[in-house]
């Protein structure tokens, strides 16, 4: 254990260095969770209208949405804690990654010890969280034979490699698990002592089979439950929004809280402003001398 810890990078990176700045994986996961909390806060216009759109009208349903969204945000890129991804964002030459990072994130969520940990909180829907994490780049498929899914089969290795070294024991990952425990009031954080992914590893086979079975059951369940389907769609879309905003603000070097407060929580645009800024100018563009638009 001590030897393996010494081999871990000093800092895990979430992105390639940009403009002389770097973003640690821990910071990005925390930023995404903070972004989700601030954009979709339940006393704000965005949070209220988001829940209304997805028909999450009950107070408990809205609280469940926001909690599951925050946990999914903290898990969504945890799979970037691997050697391939670290090389991809630090080396100048192109690196073919053995697994997509979100596939690995979802695999970790399918570990029995992780699922058992999360279900301690009855407000957490582990299947919803896992689905949101796996699909936040829209590149996951049950099979990989079709053109649109080529290379996207869940946990199917790409390129010539069939193994990848993991950094799940890194202090940044431990810190994120502690944050999840804090938000969801969970105890006994799971120990992710796996140091390698390869299809033949027992823990990989167990998690993959567990996840495949859960996915099939979940698919049947959401066809019968409009409430659970609504939660799934709201959280999946919410993770994409939160991740995009957190990533974009780092890239453009904006302060997260200030930008969200200034842009997201500014006053609502009025009908008159929409007409004056968009509809009326476009109408004039389409007009013809002898025929008003």
Short mmCIF file of C-alpha atoms in Angstrom, two decimals:
data_model
loop_
_atom_site.label_atom_id
_atom_site.label_comp_id
_atom_site.label_asym_id
_atom_site.label_seq_id
_atom_site.Cartn_x
_atom_site.Cartn_y
_atom_site.Cartn_z
CA UNK A 1 0.00 0.00 0.00
CA UNK A 2 2.73 2.51 0.92
CA UNK A 3 4.66 1.72 -2.26
CA UNK A 4 1.57 2.23 -4.43
CA UNK A 5 0.76 5.57 -2.77
CA UNK A 6 4.25 6.83 -3.53
CA UNK A 7 3.66 6.18 -7.23
CA UNK A 8 0.51 8.30 -7.37
CA UNK A 9 0.73 11.70 -9.09
CA UNK A 10 1.00 14.59 -6.68
CA UNK A 11 -2.12 16.11 -8.23
CA UNK A 12 -4.82 14.54 -10.36
CA UNK A 13 -5.91 16.75 -13.26
CA UNK A 14 -9.42 17.17 -14.63
CA UNK A 15 -8.37 19.00 -17.81
CA UNK A 16 -5.28 19.80 -19.81
CA UNK A 17 -3.44 22.86 -18.54
CA UNK A 18 -4.95 26.02 -20.02
CA UNK A 19 -3.30 29.43 -20.16
CA UNK A 20 -0.75 28.41 -17.55
CA UNK A 21 -3.53 27.33 -15.19
CA UNK A 22 -4.39 23.81 -14.10
CA UNK A 23 -7.52 22.30 -12.62
CA UNK A 24 -7.28 19.42 -10.20
CA UNK A 25 -9.80 16.61 -10.42
CA UNK A 26 -10.96 17.26 -6.87
CA UNK A 27 -11.55 20.93 -7.60
CA UNK A 28 -13.52 20.20 -10.77
CA UNK A 29 -15.77 17.71 -8.99
CA UNK A 30 -16.38 20.17 -6.18
CA UNK A 31 -16.94 22.99 -8.68
CA UNK A 32 -19.51 20.89 -10.54
CA UNK A 33 -21.36 20.13 -7.31
CA UNK A 34 -21.31 23.79 -6.27
CA UNK A 35 -22.50 24.79 -9.74
CA UNK A 36 -25.38 22.32 -9.54
CA UNK A 37 -26.35 23.59 -6.09
CA UNK A 38 -26.28 27.26 -7.11
CA UNK A 39 -27.92 26.99 -10.53
CA UNK A 40 -30.73 24.69 -9.42
CA UNK A 41 -31.28 25.98 -5.90
CA UNK A 42 -34.90 25.34 -5.07
CA UNK A 43 -35.68 28.92 -4.06
CA UNK A 44 -34.42 30.27 -7.39
CA UNK A 45 -36.11 30.76 -10.76
CA UNK A 46 -34.01 28.11 -12.54
CA UNK A 47 -34.55 25.48 -9.89
CA UNK A 48 -38.27 26.22 -9.69
CA UNK A 49 -38.81 26.13 -13.46
CA UNK A 50 -36.54 23.07 -13.91
CA UNK A 51 -38.62 21.09 -11.44
CA UNK A 52 -41.85 22.38 -12.98
CA UNK A 53 -40.69 21.33 -16.47
CA UNK A 54 -39.83 17.81 -15.31
CA UNK A 55 -43.04 17.63 -13.24
CA UNK A 56 -41.25 17.37 -9.90
CA UNK A 57 -43.96 19.30 -8.10
CA UNK A 58 -43.82 17.83 -4.61
CA UNK A 59 -41.37 19.43 -2.17
CA UNK A 60 -39.82 16.06 -1.33
CA UNK A 61 -39.40 15.26 -5.02
CA UNK A 62 -37.60 18.57 -5.55
CA UNK A 63 -35.31 17.99 -2.58
CA UNK A 64 -34.59 14.46 -3.82
CA UNK A 65 -33.71 15.87 -7.25
CA UNK A 66 -31.21 18.35 -5.90
CA UNK A 67 -29.54 15.84 -3.58
CA UNK A 68 -29.17 13.21 -6.31
CA UNK A 69 -27.87 15.85 -8.71
CA UNK A 70 -25.18 16.97 -6.26
CA UNK A 71 -24.04 13.39 -5.61
CA UNK A 72 -23.97 12.63 -9.35
CA UNK A 73 -21.92 15.79 -9.90
CA UNK A 74 -19.32 14.63 -7.38
CA UNK A 75 -19.14 11.17 -8.97
CA UNK A 76 -19.34 12.14 -12.64
CA UNK A 77 -15.59 12.36 -13.40
CA UNK A 78 -14.18 10.20 -10.61
CA UNK A 79 -13.09 7.73 -13.30
CA UNK A 80 -10.50 10.26 -14.50
CA UNK A 81 -8.34 9.00 -11.64
CA UNK A 82 -6.38 6.67 -13.88
CA UNK A 83 -2.98 6.62 -15.57
CA UNK A 84 -4.28 6.86 -19.14
CA UNK A 85 -6.25 10.01 -18.46
CA UNK A 86 -3.37 11.60 -16.55
CA UNK A 87 -1.07 10.98 -19.51
CA UNK A 88 -3.70 12.30 -21.93
CA UNK A 89 -3.86 15.69 -20.19
CA UNK A 90 -0.14 16.04 -19.47
CA UNK A 91 1.62 14.69 -22.57
CA UNK A 92 1.86 16.58 -25.86
CA UNK A 93 1.31 13.51 -28.04
CA UNK A 94 -2.12 11.89 -28.38
CA UNK A 95 -2.87 9.14 -25.87
CA UNK A 96 -5.49 6.49 -26.62
CA UNK A 97 -7.32 5.90 -23.37
CA UNK A 98 -8.21 2.31 -22.63
CA UNK A 99 -11.60 3.25 -21.16
CA UNK A 100 -13.77 6.33 -21.35
CA UNK A 101 -13.58 8.01 -17.96
CA UNK A 102 -17.36 8.14 -17.43
CA UNK A 103 -17.56 4.39 -18.10
CA UNK A 104 -15.12 3.84 -15.26
CA UNK A 105 -17.01 6.30 -13.02
CA UNK A 106 -20.22 4.32 -13.55
CA UNK A 107 -18.41 1.02 -12.96
CA UNK A 108 -17.28 2.27 -9.55
CA UNK A 109 -20.89 3.18 -8.76
CA UNK A 110 -21.86 -0.43 -9.56
CA UNK A 111 -19.56 -1.90 -6.94
CA UNK A 112 -21.71 -3.60 -4.27
CA UNK A 113 -19.81 -1.82 -1.49
CA UNK A 114 -20.51 1.58 -3.07
CA UNK A 115 -24.17 0.86 -3.78
CA UNK A 116 -24.69 -0.43 -0.24
CA UNK A 117 -23.05 2.72 1.10
CA UNK A 118 -25.28 5.05 -0.91
CA UNK A 119 -28.57 3.31 -0.17
CA UNK A 120 -28.10 4.13 3.51
CA UNK A 121 -29.82 7.39 2.52
CA UNK A 122 -33.32 6.56 1.25
CA UNK A 123 -33.41 9.84 -0.72
CA UNK A 124 -30.58 8.61 -2.97
CA UNK A 125 -31.54 6.70 -6.13
CA UNK A 126 -28.34 4.86 -7.06
CA UNK A 127 -29.66 3.83 -10.47
CA UNK A 128 -30.52 7.44 -11.35
CA UNK A 129 -27.09 8.64 -10.21
CA UNK A 130 -25.31 5.90 -12.14
CA UNK A 131 -27.27 6.55 -15.34
CA UNK A 132 -26.58 10.29 -15.13
CA UNK A 133 -22.87 9.72 -14.58
CA UNK A 134 -22.54 7.16 -17.39
CA UNK A 135 -24.38 9.26 -19.97
CA UNK A 136 -23.16 12.79 -19.28
CA UNK A 137 -21.10 12.80 -22.50
CA UNK A 138 -23.80 10.91 -24.42
CA UNK A 139 -21.24 8.24 -25.31
CA UNK A 140 -22.41 5.03 -23.68
CA UNK A 141 -24.18 2.05 -25.19
CA UNK A 142 -25.14 -1.45 -24.14
CA UNK A 143 -23.67 -2.79 -27.38
CA UNK A 144 -20.87 -1.43 -29.54
CA UNK A 145 -21.61 -2.95 -32.93
CA UNK A 146 -23.68 -0.10 -34.38
CA UNK A 147 -21.85 2.79 -36.03
CA UNK A 148 -23.27 5.35 -33.61
CA UNK A 149 -22.07 3.30 -30.64
CA UNK A 150 -18.70 2.19 -31.99
CA UNK A 151 -16.16 2.44 -29.20
CA UNK A 152 -18.84 3.42 -26.69
CA UNK A 153 -19.82 -0.01 -25.38
CA UNK A 154 -19.84 0.28 -21.63
CA UNK A 155 -16.45 -0.72 -20.15
CA UNK A 156 -15.29 -2.13 -23.46
CA UNK A 157 -11.56 -1.33 -23.93
CA UNK A 158 -10.45 0.70 -26.93
CA UNK A 159 -7.15 0.38 -28.78
CA UNK A 160 -4.69 -2.40 -28.07
CA UNK A 161 -4.55 -2.09 -24.28
CA UNK A 162 -6.73 -4.21 -22.03
CA UNK A 163 -5.64 -2.80 -18.69
CA UNK A 164 -5.23 0.58 -17.03
CA UNK A 165 -3.67 1.62 -13.72
CA UNK A 166 -6.09 3.34 -11.34
CA UNK A 167 -5.49 6.14 -8.85
CA UNK A 168 -8.56 5.58 -6.69
CA UNK A 169 -6.50 5.67 -3.48
CA UNK A 170 -5.39 9.23 -4.19
CA UNK A 171 -6.16 11.75 -1.40
CA UNK A 172 -8.28 13.76 -3.86
CA UNK A 173 -10.62 10.80 -4.37
CA UNK A 174 -10.76 10.15 -0.64
CA UNK A 175 -11.68 13.80 -0.13
CA UNK A 176 -14.51 13.58 -2.68
CA UNK A 177 -15.91 10.46 -1.00
CA UNK A 178 -15.82 12.30 2.31
CA UNK A 179 -17.72 15.19 0.71
CA UNK A 180 -20.36 12.77 -0.58
CA UNK A 181 -20.68 11.28 2.90
CA UNK A 182 -21.08 14.76 4.37
CA UNK A 183 -23.80 15.87 1.94
CA UNK A 184 -25.78 12.62 2.11
CA UNK A 185 -25.21 11.92 5.84
CA UNK A 186 -23.46 8.61 5.16
CA UNK A 187 -21.06 6.66 7.36
CA UNK A 188 -18.17 4.26 6.76
CA UNK A 189 -16.75 5.55 3.48
CA UNK A 190 -15.90 2.60 1.18
CA UNK A 191 -12.26 1.74 0.57
CA UNK A 192 -11.46 1.71 -3.14
CA UNK A 193 -8.29 -0.35 -2.98
CA UNK A 194 -8.33 -1.47 -6.61
CA UNK A 195 -5.14 -0.56 -8.43
CA UNK A 196 -5.86 -1.86 -11.92
CA UNK A 197 -8.75 -2.27 -14.33
CA UNK A 198 -8.72 -5.23 -16.66
CA UNK A 199 -11.68 -7.38 -17.77
CA UNK A 200 -10.40 -10.43 -15.88
CA UNK A 201 -10.23 -8.69 -12.47
CA UNK A 202 -12.80 -10.13 -10.05
CA UNK A 203 -13.97 -6.71 -8.88
CA UNK A 204 -14.47 -5.60 -12.51
CA UNK A 205 -16.54 -8.66 -13.38
CA UNK A 206 -18.63 -8.25 -10.23
CA UNK A 207 -19.30 -4.54 -10.78
CA UNK A 208 -20.01 -4.98 -14.50
CA UNK A 209 -22.46 -7.82 -13.96
CA UNK A 210 -24.08 -5.99 -11.06
CA UNK A 211 -24.44 -2.86 -13.20
CA UNK A 212 -25.79 -4.72 -16.23
CA UNK A 213 -28.46 -6.42 -14.11
CA UNK A 214 -29.36 -3.16 -12.38
CA UNK A 215 -29.66 -1.36 -15.73
CA UNK A 216 -32.07 -3.95 -17.12
CA UNK A 217 -34.22 -3.83 -13.98
CA UNK A 218 -34.11 -0.05 -13.94
CA UNK A 219 -35.23 0.11 -17.56
CA UNK A 220 -38.32 -1.94 -16.72
CA UNK A 221 -39.05 0.08 -13.58
CA UNK A 222 -38.98 3.52 -15.20
CA UNK A 223 -41.47 2.36 -17.83
CA UNK A 224 -43.93 1.84 -14.98
CA UNK A 225 -42.98 4.86 -12.84
CA UNK A 226 -43.45 8.36 -14.28
CA UNK A 227 -42.09 9.84 -11.05
CA UNK A 228 -38.81 7.93 -11.23
CA UNK A 229 -38.46 8.63 -14.94
CA UNK A 230 -38.93 12.34 -14.25
CA UNK A 231 -36.20 12.24 -11.61
CA UNK A 232 -33.89 10.41 -14.00
CA UNK A 233 -34.34 12.93 -16.81
CA UNK A 234 -33.99 15.93 -14.52
CA UNK A 235 -30.77 14.65 -12.95
CA UNK A 236 -29.23 13.51 -16.25
CA UNK A 237 -29.82 16.88 -17.89
CA UNK A 238 -28.75 18.71 -14.74
CA UNK A 239 -25.37 16.95 -14.64
CA UNK A 240 -24.70 17.96 -18.24
CA UNK A 241 -25.53 21.60 -17.46
CA UNK A 242 -23.48 21.72 -14.26
CA UNK A 243 -20.45 20.04 -15.87
CA UNK A 244 -20.58 22.34 -18.90
CA UNK A 245 -20.81 25.48 -16.78
CA UNK A 246 -18.05 24.44 -14.36
CA UNK A 247 -15.76 23.48 -17.25
CA UNK A 248 -16.52 26.61 -19.24
CA UNK A 249 -15.94 28.96 -16.34
CA UNK A 250 -12.51 27.43 -15.75
CA UNK A 251 -11.65 27.70 -19.44
CA UNK A 252 -12.75 31.37 -19.61
CA UNK A 253 -11.25 32.13 -16.18
CA UNK A 254 -14.48 33.44 -14.66
CA UNK A 255 -15.32 33.23 -10.97
CA UNK A 256 -17.93 30.54 -10.55
CA UNK A 257 -20.20 32.05 -7.91
CA UNK A 258 -20.14 35.56 -9.38
CA UNK A 259 -20.94 34.38 -12.93
CA UNK A 260 -23.86 32.22 -11.78
CA UNK A 261 -25.33 35.00 -9.64
CA UNK A 262 -24.92 37.58 -12.41
CA UNK A 263 -26.14 35.45 -15.33
CA UNK A 264 -28.35 32.67 -14.00
CA UNK A 265 -30.05 34.55 -11.20
CA UNK A 266 -30.50 37.89 -12.91
CA UNK A 267 -34.08 39.07 -13.33
CA UNK A 268 -36.26 37.28 -15.88
CA UNK A 269 -36.31 38.64 -19.43
CA UNK A 270 -39.66 40.26 -20.18
CA UNK A 271 -41.85 39.59 -23.20
CA UNK A 272 -41.24 43.15 -24.38
CA UNK A 273 -37.47 42.69 -24.24
CA UNK A 274 -37.68 39.49 -26.28
CA UNK A 275 -39.81 41.26 -28.87
CA UNK A 276 -37.55 44.32 -29.08
CA UNK A 277 -34.25 42.43 -29.13
CA UNK A 278 -35.15 39.40 -31.26
CA UNK A 279 -38.62 39.15 -32.80
CA UNK A 280 -39.12 42.66 -34.17
CA UNK A 281 -35.63 42.97 -35.75
CA UNK A 282 -36.06 39.57 -37.37
CA UNK A 283 -39.49 40.55 -38.63
CA UNK A 284 -38.05 43.64 -40.31
CA UNK A 285 -35.34 41.50 -41.94
CA UNK A 286 -37.99 39.25 -43.50
CA UNK A 287 -40.26 42.04 -44.71
CA UNK A 288 -40.55 42.76 -48.43
CA UNK A 289 -41.31 46.21 -49.86
CA UNK A 290 -44.79 45.22 -50.96
CA UNK A 291 -45.54 42.58 -48.34
CA UNK A 292 -45.16 43.04 -44.56
CA UNK A 293 -43.97 39.99 -42.64
#
